[in-house]
Short mmCIF file of C-alpha atoms in Angstrom, two decimals:
data_model
loop_
_atom_site.label_atom_id
_atom_site.label_comp_id
_atom_site.label_asym_id
_atom_site.label_seq_id
_atom_site.Cartn_x
_atom_site.Cartn_y
_atom_site.Cartn_z
CA UNK A 1 -0.11 -0.07 0.13
CA UNK A 2 1.40 3.27 -1.01
CA UNK A 3 1.78 5.97 1.92
CA UNK A 4 1.41 9.78 1.80
CA UNK A 5 2.44 12.11 4.71
CA UNK A 6 -0.05 15.27 4.70
CA UNK A 7 1.14 18.18 6.67
CA UNK A 8 -1.82 20.27 7.71
CA UNK A 9 -5.74 19.47 8.38
CA UNK A 10 -7.07 22.53 6.95
CA UNK A 11 -9.60 22.09 4.02
CA UNK A 12 -6.77 21.44 1.45
CA UNK A 13 -5.16 18.59 3.73
CA UNK A 14 -8.42 17.26 4.53
CA UNK A 15 -9.50 16.82 0.76
CA UNK A 16 -6.16 15.47 0.07
CA UNK A 17 -6.00 12.93 2.86
CA UNK A 18 -9.72 11.84 2.03
CA UNK A 19 -9.13 11.38 -1.66
CA UNK A 20 -5.92 9.45 -1.06
CA UNK A 21 -7.54 7.26 1.55
CA UNK A 22 -10.33 6.58 -0.92
CA UNK A 23 -7.61 5.67 -3.66
CA UNK A 24 -6.09 2.95 -1.44
CA UNK A 25 -3.16 4.75 0.18
CA UNK A 26 -2.14 4.65 3.82
CA UNK A 27 -2.43 8.16 5.01
CA UNK A 28 -0.65 9.96 7.97
CA UNK A 29 -2.24 13.37 8.58
CA UNK A 30 -0.45 15.61 10.96
CA UNK A 31 -2.04 18.87 12.48
CA UNK A 32 -0.17 21.27 14.94
CA UNK A 33 -3.44 22.43 16.56
CA UNK A 34 -5.81 20.50 18.71
CA UNK A 35 -8.62 20.47 15.79
CA UNK A 36 -8.86 20.21 12.29
CA UNK A 37 -10.23 22.96 9.86
CA UNK A 38 -7.68 25.55 9.87
CA UNK A 39 -9.20 28.82 8.83
CA UNK A 40 -12.42 26.91 8.11
CA UNK A 41 -13.77 25.88 11.47
CA UNK A 42 -16.60 26.24 13.92
CA UNK A 43 -16.51 26.94 17.55
CA UNK A 44 -19.00 27.54 20.58
CA UNK A 45 -18.90 31.13 21.53
CA UNK A 46 -19.85 31.78 25.16
CA UNK A 47 -20.71 35.48 24.45
CA UNK A 48 -23.33 34.57 21.78
CA UNK A 49 -24.13 31.18 23.46
CA UNK A 50 -24.04 29.93 19.92
CA UNK A 51 -21.90 27.86 17.53
CA UNK A 52 -20.28 30.12 15.11
CA UNK A 53 -17.75 30.07 12.21
CA UNK A 54 -14.45 31.81 12.43
CA UNK A 55 -15.10 33.38 9.27
CA UNK A 56 -18.20 33.80 6.89
CA UNK A 57 -17.79 31.89 3.73
CA UNK A 58 -20.26 31.65 0.95
CA UNK A 59 -20.50 28.82 -1.55
CA UNK A 60 -22.35 28.57 -4.88
CA UNK A 61 -23.81 25.68 -6.55
CA UNK A 62 -21.08 25.87 -9.26
CA UNK A 63 -18.28 25.23 -6.82
CA UNK A 64 -17.71 21.56 -8.28
CA UNK A 65 -14.76 20.70 -6.06
CA UNK A 66 -16.40 21.46 -2.89
CA UNK A 67 -19.52 19.48 -3.77
CA UNK A 68 -17.35 16.33 -4.76
CA UNK A 69 -15.58 16.96 -1.30
CA UNK A 70 -18.88 16.66 0.40
CA UNK A 71 -19.98 13.47 -1.34
CA UNK A 72 -16.52 12.06 -0.51
CA UNK A 73 -16.64 12.70 3.19
CA UNK A 74 -20.29 11.46 3.50
CA UNK A 75 -21.91 14.70 4.72
CA UNK A 76 -25.38 14.31 4.76
CA UNK A 77 -27.43 17.53 3.32
CA UNK A 78 -24.80 19.88 4.91
CA UNK A 79 -26.09 22.99 2.87
CA UNK A 80 -29.00 25.21 2.69
CA UNK A 81 -29.37 25.89 -0.93
CA UNK A 82 -31.46 29.07 -2.30
CA UNK A 83 -33.87 27.95 -4.51
CA UNK A 84 -33.21 30.78 -6.72
CA UNK A 85 -29.96 32.35 -7.90
CA UNK A 86 -30.92 35.71 -6.32
CA UNK A 87 -28.72 38.22 -4.62
CA UNK A 88 -30.46 41.00 -2.76
CA UNK A 89 -28.60 44.46 -2.39
CA UNK A 90 -28.89 47.51 -0.17
CA UNK A 91 -27.18 50.74 -0.84
CA UNK A 92 -26.17 52.49 2.43
CA UNK A 93 -25.63 55.72 0.79
CA UNK A 94 -28.99 56.02 -1.09
CA UNK A 95 -31.31 53.81 0.67
CA UNK A 96 -32.00 51.76 -2.60
CA UNK A 97 -32.69 48.20 -2.74
CA UNK A 98 -32.51 45.71 -5.56
CA UNK A 99 -31.91 42.19 -6.49
CA UNK A 100 -29.79 40.43 -9.17
CA UNK A 101 -31.68 37.11 -10.22
CA UNK A 102 -29.78 35.09 -12.61
CA UNK A 103 -31.87 33.02 -15.17
CA UNK A 104 -31.24 29.41 -16.11
CA UNK A 105 -28.83 29.02 -19.08
CA UNK A 106 -25.60 30.89 -20.01
CA UNK A 107 -27.28 33.83 -22.04
CA UNK A 108 -27.78 36.46 -19.16
CA UNK A 109 -31.37 37.40 -19.96
CA UNK A 110 -31.61 39.30 -16.49
CA UNK A 111 -29.21 41.89 -17.86
CA UNK A 112 -31.93 42.74 -20.82
CA UNK A 113 -34.44 43.96 -18.52
CA UNK A 114 -34.21 47.22 -16.21
CA UNK A 115 -36.37 45.40 -13.70
CA UNK A 116 -33.67 42.90 -12.97
CA UNK A 117 -30.48 44.97 -13.54
CA UNK A 118 -28.61 47.00 -11.04
CA UNK A 119 -30.53 50.28 -10.87
CA UNK A 120 -29.39 53.21 -13.27
CA UNK A 121 -27.41 50.71 -15.52
CA UNK A 122 -28.07 49.77 -19.02
CA UNK A 123 -27.52 46.40 -21.02
CA UNK A 124 -24.14 47.79 -22.55
CA UNK A 125 -22.81 48.44 -19.14
CA UNK A 126 -22.47 44.70 -18.71
CA UNK A 127 -20.01 44.55 -21.59
CA UNK A 128 -17.36 45.47 -19.06
CA UNK A 129 -17.51 42.15 -17.89
CA UNK A 130 -15.76 40.91 -21.10
CA UNK A 131 -12.40 42.18 -20.30
CA UNK A 132 -12.35 40.75 -16.97
CA UNK A 133 -13.34 37.36 -18.46
CA UNK A 134 -10.37 37.49 -20.67
CA UNK A 135 -8.05 39.18 -18.31
CA UNK A 136 -4.25 38.78 -18.52
CA UNK A 137 -2.28 37.98 -15.39
CA UNK A 138 -0.62 41.50 -15.51
CA UNK A 139 -3.86 43.40 -15.12
CA UNK A 140 -5.84 44.55 -11.89
CA UNK A 141 -9.64 45.04 -12.07
CA UNK A 142 -9.12 48.97 -12.14
CA UNK A 143 -6.84 48.60 -15.30
CA UNK A 144 -10.01 47.19 -17.03
CA UNK A 145 -12.78 48.86 -15.36
CA UNK A 146 -12.60 52.66 -14.55
CA UNK A 147 -13.94 54.22 -11.33
CA UNK A 148 -16.30 56.16 -13.44
CA UNK A 149 -17.85 53.21 -14.94
CA UNK A 150 -21.88 52.81 -13.93
CA UNK A 151 -21.13 49.42 -12.60
CA UNK A 152 -17.98 50.25 -10.51
CA UNK A 153 -19.50 51.36 -7.14
CA UNK A 154 -22.42 48.79 -7.24
CA UNK A 155 -20.62 45.91 -8.54
CA UNK A 156 -16.99 45.70 -9.48
CA UNK A 157 -15.62 47.49 -6.07
CA UNK A 158 -17.82 45.35 -3.47
CA UNK A 159 -17.26 42.15 -5.84
CA UNK A 160 -13.58 42.60 -5.93
CA UNK A 161 -13.17 43.31 -2.26
CA UNK A 162 -15.45 40.36 -1.27
CA UNK A 163 -13.83 37.71 -3.76
CA UNK A 164 -10.27 38.92 -3.67
CA UNK A 165 -9.85 40.26 -0.28
CA UNK A 166 -8.11 43.26 -2.09
CA UNK A 167 -9.25 46.63 -3.66
CA UNK A 168 -9.61 46.94 -7.35
CA UNK A 169 -6.57 48.93 -7.63
CA UNK A 170 -4.54 45.92 -6.79
CA UNK A 171 -6.74 42.80 -7.03
CA UNK A 172 -5.79 40.50 -9.85
CA UNK A 173 -8.53 40.73 -12.63
CA UNK A 174 -7.80 37.21 -13.79
CA UNK A 175 -8.79 35.52 -10.63
CA UNK A 176 -12.09 37.32 -10.48
CA UNK A 177 -12.70 36.28 -14.38
CA UNK A 178 -11.99 32.61 -13.24
CA UNK A 179 -14.89 32.81 -10.61
CA UNK A 180 -17.28 34.34 -13.27
CA UNK A 181 -16.30 31.70 -15.93
CA UNK A 182 -17.35 28.87 -13.20
CA UNK A 183 -20.32 30.43 -11.89
CA UNK A 184 -21.91 33.58 -13.30
CA UNK A 185 -21.36 32.57 -16.96
CA UNK A 186 -23.18 29.31 -16.53
CA UNK A 187 -26.34 30.90 -15.39
CA UNK A 188 -28.68 29.99 -12.39
CA UNK A 189 -27.62 26.51 -12.03
CA UNK A 190 -24.17 27.43 -10.92
CA UNK A 191 -25.19 30.49 -8.94
CA UNK A 192 -27.46 29.32 -6.16
CA UNK A 193 -25.99 30.54 -2.93
CA UNK A 194 -25.16 27.75 -0.21
CA UNK A 195 -24.70 28.18 3.38
CA UNK A 196 -23.53 25.54 5.75
CA UNK A 197 -26.69 24.49 7.82
CA UNK A 198 -24.94 24.06 11.38
CA UNK A 199 -21.67 25.72 10.53
CA UNK A 200 -18.54 24.97 8.34
CA UNK A 201 -17.22 22.50 11.27
CA UNK A 202 -20.26 20.21 11.19
CA UNK A 203 -20.72 20.28 7.46
CA UNK A 204 -17.24 20.25 5.87
CA UNK A 205 -14.68 19.13 8.59
CA UNK A 206 -16.09 17.04 11.15
CA UNK A 207 -17.42 14.36 8.52
CA UNK A 208 -13.92 14.29 7.11
CA UNK A 209 -12.23 13.79 10.55
CA UNK A 210 -14.62 10.87 11.18
CA UNK A 211 -14.48 9.45 7.88
CA UNK A 212 -10.61 9.39 8.07
CA UNK A 213 -10.82 7.69 11.67
CA UNK A 214 -13.26 5.03 10.53
CA UNK A 215 -10.72 4.10 7.97
CA UNK A 216 -8.20 3.46 10.50
CA UNK A 217 -6.20 7.06 9.85
CA UNK A 218 -7.14 9.22 12.78
CA UNK A 219 -5.62 12.79 12.59
CA UNK A 220 -2.43 13.23 14.49
CA UNK A 221 -3.24 16.32 16.45
CA UNK A 222 -0.84 18.60 18.26
CA UNK A 223 1.97 17.54 16.06
CA UNK A 224 4.05 20.61 15.10
CA UNK A 225 6.53 20.14 12.14
CA UNK A 226 9.87 21.83 13.00
CA UNK A 227 11.79 20.96 10.00
CA UNK A 228 12.26 18.47 7.11
CA UNK A 229 15.24 16.38 6.13
CA UNK A 230 16.35 16.54 2.67
CA UNK A 231 18.66 14.01 0.60
CA UNK A 232 19.42 13.36 -2.93
CA UNK A 233 16.52 15.65 -3.96
CA UNK A 234 13.69 14.09 -1.91
CA UNK A 235 12.36 14.58 1.60
CA UNK A 236 13.64 11.59 3.68
CA UNK A 237 12.19 12.77 7.28
CA UNK A 238 9.63 14.88 9.05
CA UNK A 239 11.05 16.24 12.30
CA UNK A 240 8.22 16.87 14.86
CA UNK A 241 8.36 18.31 18.46
CA UNK A 242 7.86 14.66 19.65
CA UNK A 243 10.35 12.93 17.07
CA UNK A 244 11.22 12.61 13.55
CA UNK A 245 9.16 10.54 11.03
CA UNK A 246 11.03 8.69 8.45
CA UNK A 247 9.93 8.91 4.82
CA UNK A 248 10.82 5.97 2.78
CA UNK A 249 11.35 5.83 -1.02
CA UNK A 250 8.08 5.74 -2.73
CA UNK A 251 6.46 7.71 -0.12
CA UNK A 252 4.74 11.21 -0.81
CA UNK A 253 4.63 14.24 1.36
CA UNK A 254 1.94 17.09 0.95
CA UNK A 255 2.54 20.29 2.69
CA UNK A 256 -0.79 21.82 3.19
CA UNK A 257 0.22 24.72 5.22
CA UNK A 258 -0.02 28.47 4.76
CA UNK A 259 2.62 30.27 3.12
CA UNK A 260 3.68 32.11 6.31
CA UNK A 261 4.36 28.73 8.27
CA UNK A 262 5.94 26.94 5.22
CA UNK A 263 8.41 29.66 4.75
CA UNK A 264 9.78 28.96 8.27
CA UNK A 265 10.13 25.30 7.40
CA UNK A 266 11.36 25.62 3.95
CA UNK A 267 12.91 29.13 3.52
CA UNK A 268 14.38 28.01 0.07
CA UNK A 269 10.91 28.54 -1.44
CA UNK A 270 9.55 32.32 -2.30
CA UNK A 271 5.92 32.45 -1.19
CA UNK A 272 3.31 34.84 -1.59
CA UNK A 273 2.96 37.33 1.45
CA UNK A 274 -0.09 37.63 3.62
CA UNK A 275 -3.07 39.45 2.42
CA UNK A 276 -5.33 41.93 3.86
CA UNK A 277 -7.31 41.59 7.17
CA UNK A 278 -10.99 40.02 7.16
CA UNK A 279 -12.99 41.03 10.17
CA UNK A 280 -16.41 39.33 10.98
CA UNK A 281 -18.94 40.47 13.21
CA UNK A 282 -21.60 38.37 14.69
CA UNK A 283 -24.81 39.39 16.56
CA UNK A 284 -27.40 37.56 18.43
CA UNK A 285 -30.99 39.11 18.24
CA UNK A 286 -34.04 38.11 19.99
CA UNK A 287 -36.02 36.79 17.15
CA UNK A 288 -35.17 34.99 14.12
CA UNK A 289 -34.25 37.52 11.03
CA UNK A 290 -36.46 36.91 8.04
CA UNK A 291 -34.80 36.09 4.69
CA UNK A 292 -34.78 38.70 1.95
CA UNK A 293 -36.61 37.53 -1.06
CA UNK A 294 -35.75 34.05 0.05
CA UNK A 295 -32.30 34.75 0.47
CA UNK A 296 -30.10 34.40 3.44
CA UNK A 297 -27.69 36.88 2.46
CA UNK A 298 -27.71 40.67 1.81
CA UNK A 299 -24.96 42.52 -0.38
CA UNK A 300 -24.11 45.87 1.08
CA UNK A 301 -22.97 48.84 -0.96
CA UNK A 302 -21.21 51.84 0.38
CA UNK A 303 -21.05 50.43 3.83
CA UNK A 304 -18.23 49.02 5.91
CA UNK A 305 -19.17 45.63 5.35
CA UNK A 306 -19.77 43.67 1.95
CA UNK A 307 -22.10 40.90 3.09
CA UNK A 308 -24.62 40.17 5.84
CA UNK A 309 -25.53 36.52 6.57
CA UNK A 310 -28.73 35.61 8.28
CA UNK A 311 -28.80 32.43 10.12
CA UNK A 312 -32.01 32.43 12.33
CA UNK A 313 -31.08 34.31 15.43
CA UNK A 314 -27.43 35.30 14.42
CA UNK A 315 -26.81 37.97 12.00
CA UNK A 316 -23.09 37.85 10.66
CA UNK A 317 -21.42 40.68 8.57
CA UNK A 318 -17.99 40.22 6.55
CA UNK A 319 -15.50 42.96 5.95
CA UNK A 320 -12.96 42.16 3.51
CA UNK A 321 -9.80 44.29 2.90
CA UNK A 322 -10.41 45.42 6.36
CA UNK A 323 -6.91 46.75 7.66
CA UNK A 324 -8.52 50.08 8.74
CA UNK A 325 -10.80 48.17 11.16
CA UNK A 326 -8.14 45.97 12.58
CA UNK A 327 -7.51 47.90 15.51
CA UNK A 328 -10.75 49.47 16.48
CA UNK A 329 -12.17 48.33 19.86
CA UNK A 330 -14.74 45.52 19.81
CA UNK A 331 -17.41 47.42 21.48
CA UNK A 332 -17.07 50.48 19.37
CA UNK A 333 -16.99 48.52 16.04
CA UNK A 334 -19.93 46.51 16.97
CA UNK A 335 -21.86 49.60 17.53
CA UNK A 336 -20.81 51.27 14.33
CA UNK A 337 -21.75 48.15 12.45
CA UNK A 338 -25.17 47.59 14.01
CA UNK A 339 -26.20 51.11 13.00
CA UNK A 340 -25.89 50.01 9.54
CA UNK A 341 -27.31 46.60 10.04
CA UNK A 342 -30.57 48.29 11.32
CA UNK A 343 -30.73 50.29 8.25
CA UNK A 344 -30.14 47.44 5.81
CA UNK A 345 -32.44 44.97 7.58
CA UNK A 346 -35.15 47.38 8.51
CA UNK A 347 -34.67 46.66 12.14
CA UNK A 348 -35.58 50.36 13.27
CA UNK A 349 -34.60 50.64 16.88
CA UNK A 350 -33.94 46.99 17.62
CA UNK A 351 -30.92 46.48 19.60
CA UNK A 352 -28.79 43.24 19.53
CA UNK A 353 -28.48 40.99 22.72
CA UNK A 354 -24.81 40.01 22.31
CA UNK A 355 -22.14 40.55 19.85
CA UNK A 356 -18.74 39.21 18.88
CA UNK A 357 -15.90 40.58 16.62
CA UNK A 358 -13.55 38.05 14.96
CA UNK A 359 -10.50 39.44 13.20
CA UNK A 360 -8.29 37.02 10.64
CA UNK A 361 -5.34 38.60 10.26
CA UNK A 362 -3.84 35.79 8.00
CA UNK A 363 -7.22 35.43 6.20
CA UNK A 364 -5.89 35.05 2.73
CA UNK A 365 -2.65 35.46 0.69
CA UNK A 366 -1.84 38.48 -1.18
CA UNK A 367 -3.87 38.69 -4.39
CA UNK A 368 -2.37 41.45 -6.09
CA UNK A 369 -0.62 41.06 -9.18
CA UNK A 370 2.70 40.66 -7.36
CA UNK A 371 1.37 38.28 -4.95
CA UNK A 372 -0.36 35.99 -7.51
CA UNK A 373 2.95 35.88 -9.39
CA UNK A 374 4.52 33.96 -6.37
CA UNK A 375 2.03 31.19 -6.29
CA UNK A 376 3.61 27.67 -6.27
CA UNK A 377 2.80 24.79 -8.65
CA UNK A 378 1.68 21.47 -6.96
CA UNK A 379 4.99 19.92 -8.00
CA UNK A 380 8.10 21.02 -6.20
CA UNK A 381 11.87 20.72 -7.16
CA UNK A 382 11.81 17.77 -4.46
CA UNK A 383 10.52 14.80 -6.20
CA UNK A 384 8.29 13.33 -3.35
CA UNK A 385 7.19 16.80 -1.94
CA UNK A 386 3.73 18.28 -3.30
CA UNK A 387 2.05 21.61 -2.11
CA UNK A 388 -1.58 22.09 -1.44
CA UNK A 389 -3.48 25.34 -0.07
CA UNK A 390 -5.67 28.03 -1.60
CA UNK A 391 -2.50 30.04 -2.05
CA UNK A 392 -1.09 27.34 -4.56
CA UNK A 393 -1.47 27.96 -8.31
CA UNK A 394 -5.14 26.60 -8.53
CA UNK A 395 -6.25 29.54 -10.98
CA UNK A 396 -8.79 30.49 -8.33
CA UNK A 397 -8.88 33.01 -5.55
CA UNK A 398 -8.22 32.10 -1.93
CA UNK A 399 -11.70 30.44 -1.29
CA UNK A 400 -13.05 27.14 0.00
CA UNK A 401 -13.21 25.93 -3.52
CA UNK A 402 -9.75 26.87 -4.20
CA UNK A 403 -8.41 25.06 -1.08
CA UNK A 404 -10.20 21.88 -1.77
CA UNK A 405 -9.31 21.93 -5.48
CA UNK A 406 -5.59 22.29 -4.45
CA UNK A 407 -5.77 19.16 -2.25
CA UNK A 408 -7.44 17.32 -5.29
CA UNK A 409 -4.45 18.52 -7.35
CA UNK A 410 -1.86 17.29 -4.99
CA UNK A 411 -3.69 13.88 -4.98
CA UNK A 412 -3.18 13.71 -8.84
CA UNK A 413 0.42 14.53 -8.58
CA UNK A 414 1.20 11.98 -5.72
CA UNK A 415 -0.58 9.42 -7.54
CA UNK A 416 1.67 10.20 -10.74
CA UNK A 417 4.66 10.10 -8.35
CA UNK A 418 3.65 6.62 -6.89
CA UNK A 419 3.23 5.09 -10.40
CA UNK A 420 6.91 6.30 -11.36
CA UNK A 421 8.62 6.08 -8.03
#
């Protein structure tokens, strides 16, 4: 039985471990923390008296890698899936509300009607998507769509910040274009929003941990990798705090670590820098919040946050590219954001019962032109070492879909290595 050593039990490492296990590999999965999931996990918060995610993540029905992963881990009905591909918005500056509703099929019929377009835009304004769909790797979003464009304020700017965790002036346009190709271009079937019913942990992490344990490969928690031994162009050993694990000929190693951590272990690699901070605000309210046109999310324009997620008695906000909010005291920020929530959700003078701010300082890699140029391929110069993580060269931004796809790409490379080893 071939063997693979996987370092890191985030979604990339879990996706690789699960698929390798199903393909008949012996799997050794090591994790420095006491739990799996990495930046995609859930935890019980005493302040809110609720299970919450450390970050808000939106998936779409076109995220094929994520849906395949869900099948592989045996998760049962883990998502609330919108019946329609509808995205309601609220403009904090003008008070206007509108919804973008995608139609079935690749022809964007919704853009032909003023009733389904973004207010004060015309059909020809949506031709601005073409340069982004075919963007080269040296173009930012702002290089292709000017600030004077009718869609800039209400589409391009909030979309770039939300997807790339970068402002349009520096965000790599081709990454945004790749997301469009896999979702919006395909119509409603690929654009239905999906939200983890009980949280990311119960939906995406815990079933994978259980599946690996049932297969005889429980995750080795609290195993911090200190260094690797290299000889004759291959990894021969993994040195942990508690000892060294030998890597025999024919065995593979998958490093599914964030670049900041991997650069400490393998300084020979030039890796992407850290990206912007993401701030998440969670509020518990006394009564469940009603969905907006059947949707559990609301896009916010000219506001501090980009998205509001509605999950029964919990309202969660996400602020991407949020460096300016990184050091604001929690109580002050909660009050400031709540004033916008009340307007956006028409809650009048309603107060929240409790609130919590979570700041992810290492939420994504730097998705500027320079940062993206440092992404690494799955295969490395060491014959049995492979890389996984949303920061590797998946062609996608730093998303759940990108993380899982990177794990699957690593499996393909490991299997090819095993055949020819």
